[in-house]
Coordinates of C-alpha atoms in Angstrom, one line a residue:
Chain A
A19 CA 8.1 11.8 -9.8
Q20 CA 6.4 11.9 -6.8
T21 CA 8.2 11.4 -4.0
V22 CA 7.1 10.7 -0.4
T23 CA 8.8 11.1 3.0
Q24 CA 8.0 9.8 6.3
S25 CA 10.9 11.1 8.4
Q26 CA 10.0 9.5 12.0
P27 CA 11.2 6.1 12.1
E28 CA 9.4 5.3 15.1
M29 CA 7.3 7.2 17.6
S30 CA 5.8 6.0 21.1
V31 CA 2.8 7.6 22.4
Q32 CA 1.1 6.5 26.0
E33 CA -2.3 4.7 25.9
A34 CA -4.8 7.3 25.6
E35 CA -2.7 9.9 23.9
T36 CA -2.6 12.1 21.2
V37 CA 0.4 11.5 18.4
T38 CA 1.1 13.2 15.4
L39 CA 2.6 11.5 12.3
S40 CA 4.4 13.3 9.7
C41 CA 4.1 13.4 6.2
T42 CA 5.7 15.4 3.3
Y43 CA 5.6 14.8 -0.5
D44 CA 6.5 16.5 -4.0
T45 CA 4.7 17.0 -6.6
S46 CA 3.5 18.9 -9.8
E47 CA 0.4 16.9 -9.9
S48 CA -2.5 20.1 -9.1
N49 CA -4.6 17.2 -8.2
Y50 CA -4.2 13.8 -6.6
Y51 CA -4.7 12.0 -3.6
L52 CA -3.5 10.9 0.2
F53 CA -3.5 8.1 1.7
W54 CA -2.6 6.8 5.2
Y55 CA -2.6 2.8 5.4
K56 CA -1.9 0.8 8.9
Q57 CA 0.1 -2.6 9.0
P58 CA -0.3 -4.4 12.4
P59 CA 1.7 -6.8 13.2
S60 CA -0.4 -9.1 11.1
R61 CA 1.1 -7.1 8.1
Q62 CA -2.5 -6.2 6.4
M63 CA -2.6 -3.3 4.9
I64 CA -6.0 -1.4 6.5
L65 CA -6.7 2.4 5.0
V66 CA -6.9 4.4 7.6
I67 CA -7.7 7.7 5.9
R68 CA -8.2 9.1 2.7
Q69 CA -8.1 13.0 1.3
E70 CA -8.5 14.1 -2.3
A71 CA -6.0 17.4 -3.1
Y72 CA -8.9 19.6 -4.4
K73 CA -11.1 19.6 -1.3
Q74 CA -9.8 22.1 1.3
Q75 CA -11.3 20.3 4.0
N76 CA -9.4 17.8 6.3
A77 CA -10.7 14.4 6.1
T78 CA -11.6 12.8 9.8
E79 CA -12.7 9.1 10.2
N80 CA -13.3 8.6 14.1
R81 CA -10.2 9.1 16.1
F82 CA -8.1 9.8 13.0
S83 CA -8.0 13.3 11.3
V84 CA -5.5 14.8 8.9
N85 CA -3.3 18.3 8.6
F86 CA -3.5 18.6 5.4
Q87 CA -1.4 21.6 4.0
K88 CA -1.6 21.7 0.5
A89 CA 1.2 24.2 -0.4
A90 CA 3.5 22.9 2.2
K91 CA 2.7 19.4 0.5
S92 CA 2.5 18.3 4.3
F93 CA -0.2 15.9 4.9
S94 CA 0.2 15.0 8.8
L95 CA -2.1 12.2 10.6
K96 CA -3.2 12.7 14.0
I97 CA -4.6 9.2 16.1
S98 CA -6.3 10.8 19.0
D99 CA -7.3 8.8 22.6
S100 CA -4.6 6.4 21.4
Q101 CA -6.0 3.0 22.0
L102 CA -3.0 -0.5 22.6
G103 CA -4.4 -1.3 19.4
D104 CA -3.2 1.5 17.1
T105 CA 0.7 0.1 17.5
A106 CA 1.3 -0.4 14.1
M107 CA 3.5 0.5 11.0
Y108 CA 2.1 3.9 9.4
F109 CA 2.5 4.4 5.6
C110 CA 1.3 7.5 4.2
A111 CA 1.0 7.1 0.2
F112 CA 0.6 9.4 -2.6
M113 CA -1.8 8.6 -6.3
K114 CA -2.2 10.6 -8.6
H115 CA -5.7 11.6 -9.8
S116 CA -7.9 9.7 -12.4
S117 CA -4.2 7.5 -12.7
A118 CA -4.2 4.8 -15.5
T119 CA -2.0 3.0 -13.7
N120 CA -3.3 3.2 -9.8
K121 CA 0.2 3.1 -8.3
L122 CA 0.6 4.4 -5.0
I123 CA 4.1 6.2 -4.1
F124 CA 4.3 5.1 -0.6
G125 CA 6.7 6.4 2.4
T126 CA 8.8 4.3 4.3
G127 CA 6.8 4.1 7.3
T128 CA 6.4 5.3 10.6
L129 CA 6.6 2.9 13.5
L130 CA 4.2 3.5 16.5
A131 CA 4.2 1.8 19.6
V132 CA 1.6 2.4 22.4
Q133 CA 2.3 1.7 25.3
P134 CA 0.1 0.8 28.5
Chain B
N25 CA -15.8 -11.9 3.3
A26 CA -12.5 -13.7 1.5
G27 CA -11.7 -10.2 -0.2
V28 CA -8.0 -10.2 -1.4
T29 CA -6.9 -14.1 -0.5
Q30 CA -2.6 -14.8 -1.4
T31 CA -1.2 -17.8 -1.3
P32 CA 1.3 -19.0 0.4
K33 CA 1.6 -16.6 3.4
F34 CA 5.6 -18.0 3.9
Q35 CA 8.0 -19.7 1.3
V36 CA 11.7 -20.7 1.5
L37 CA 13.2 -21.1 -2.6
K38 CA 17.1 -21.6 -3.4
T39 CA 18.6 -19.8 -5.5
G40 CA 17.4 -20.8 -9.9
Q41 CA 14.3 -22.2 -8.2
S42 CA 10.4 -21.1 -9.8
M43 CA 7.5 -20.7 -8.0
T44 CA 4.1 -19.1 -8.3
L45 CA 2.1 -15.8 -5.9
Q46 CA -1.0 -16.4 -6.3
C47 CA -3.8 -14.4 -5.5
A48 CA -7.7 -14.1 -6.1
Q49 CA -10.1 -11.4 -5.1
D50 CA -14.1 -12.2 -5.1
M51 CA -15.0 -8.3 -5.5
N52 CA -15.2 -8.5 -9.2
H53 CA -12.5 -6.2 -9.1
E54 CA -11.1 -4.9 -12.8
Y55 CA -8.0 -3.8 -11.9
M56 CA -5.3 -6.0 -9.9
S57 CA -1.7 -5.0 -8.8
W58 CA 1.4 -6.5 -7.1
Y59 CA 3.6 -4.9 -4.9
R60 CA 6.9 -6.0 -2.9
Q61 CA 7.7 -4.4 0.7
D62 CA 11.4 -4.4 1.4
P63 CA 13.1 -2.9 4.9
G64 CA 13.4 0.8 4.7
M65 CA 11.7 1.3 1.7
G66 CA 8.4 0.9 1.2
L67 CA 6.3 -0.5 -1.0
R68 CA 6.6 -0.7 -4.9
L69 CA 4.8 -1.1 -7.7
I70 CA 5.9 -4.2 -9.7
H71 CA 2.6 -5.6 -12.1
Y72 CA -0.1 -4.5 -13.1
S73 CA -3.7 -5.8 -14.8
V74 CA -6.4 -2.8 -15.5
G75 CA -9.0 -5.7 -16.6
A76 CA -8.8 -10.0 -18.1
G77 CA -5.9 -10.2 -20.7
I78 CA -4.3 -6.6 -20.0
T79 CA -0.9 -6.4 -17.8
D80 CA 1.6 -3.7 -17.3
Q81 CA 4.8 -2.5 -15.8
G82 CA 5.0 -1.4 -13.4
E83 CA 7.8 0.7 -11.5
V84 CA 10.1 -3.2 -10.7
P85 CA 9.7 -5.4 -13.2
N86 CA 12.5 -7.3 -13.9
G87 CA 12.4 -11.0 -12.6
Y88 CA 8.9 -11.3 -12.6
N89 CA 6.5 -11.9 -14.8
V90 CA 2.2 -12.2 -14.5
S91 CA -0.7 -12.8 -16.7
R92 CA -4.6 -12.1 -16.4
S93 CA -6.6 -14.5 -17.9
T94 CA -10.0 -14.0 -15.6
T95 CA -10.9 -11.3 -13.6
E96 CA -10.8 -13.0 -10.2
D97 CA -6.8 -14.9 -10.3
F98 CA -3.8 -12.5 -10.7
P99 CA -0.4 -14.7 -10.1
L100 CA 2.7 -13.6 -10.1
R101 CA 5.5 -15.2 -11.4
L102 CA 9.4 -15.9 -10.0
L103 CA 10.9 -18.1 -13.2
S104 CA 14.6 -18.2 -11.7
A105 CA 14.5 -16.6 -7.9
A106 CA 17.5 -14.6 -6.6
P107 CA 18.6 -13.6 -3.3
S108 CA 17.4 -10.0 -4.6
Q109 CA 13.5 -11.0 -4.5
T110 CA 13.6 -11.7 -0.4
S111 CA 11.0 -9.8 0.0
V112 CA 7.4 -9.5 1.5
Y113 CA 4.6 -9.4 -1.5
F114 CA 1.2 -7.7 -1.4
C115 CA -1.4 -8.5 -3.8
A116 CA -4.2 -5.4 -4.1
S117 CA -7.2 -4.8 -6.3
S118 CA -9.8 -2.2 -6.7
Y119 CA -12.8 -1.1 -9.2
Q120 CA -11.3 -0.6 -12.2
A121 CA -7.7 2.0 -12.8
G122 CA -8.7 5.4 -12.8
F123 CA -10.8 4.4 -9.7
T124 CA -9.0 6.8 -6.7
G125 CA -10.9 4.9 -4.3
E126 CA -10.0 2.4 -1.9
L127 CA -7.3 0.1 -2.2
F128 CA -7.9 -4.0 -1.0
F129 CA -4.5 -6.0 0.0
G130 CA -4.3 -9.1 0.7
E131 CA -2.1 -10.1 3.8
G132 CA 1.2 -11.0 2.3
S133 CA 3.1 -13.2 1.3
R134 CA 6.7 -13.5 2.6
L135 CA 9.3 -15.2 0.4
T136 CA 13.1 -15.9 1.0
V137 CA 15.6 -16.9 -1.9
L138 CA 18.7 -18.8 -0.1

């Protein structure tokens, strides 16, 4: 069975600084997808970034980038130039490749507070 | 752009009451699913559907029923609510099962069972 672990329940960062959120996972699958979702106080789950395990290049979306270490089963999220609007709960999630269920396995989340 | 719409957004029930959480999507997605979110546990899959007329159980299906009579709608039914079902419920959809693109989420429904 797959598991996703986020070991940082809460983090804080000053506006305009950089912060890294950690995520590790466990799987015996060789091909899979990893995601970071953002959940602001509005509760809406918003996809931040997506990484395909067979791609060695780390995914990047504007100020958001990941450090994907497949051998170490690590998938951290780096947020550069943090903004007040980045304040949210961040979830790391795993999905098997070509899953018949499209089931996402979520971590327990990291609450990020961006301070002015 | 409505996307995934959930109703109601908030609901309070007494133990033993029944209710239905509604979910509708206007993106012609074949795949729809329900998750529940509990403090300290992330989101867990309750039921899912890969198309009209086809449903299956997820990780935590007990106490919930679903049906999928149309592509657009995927209601979640609680037949006899229990305090353990107090949670935030999310409906999510994607183009089709096996498609590992974006899963689109609704805004969630907060349910309290007294």
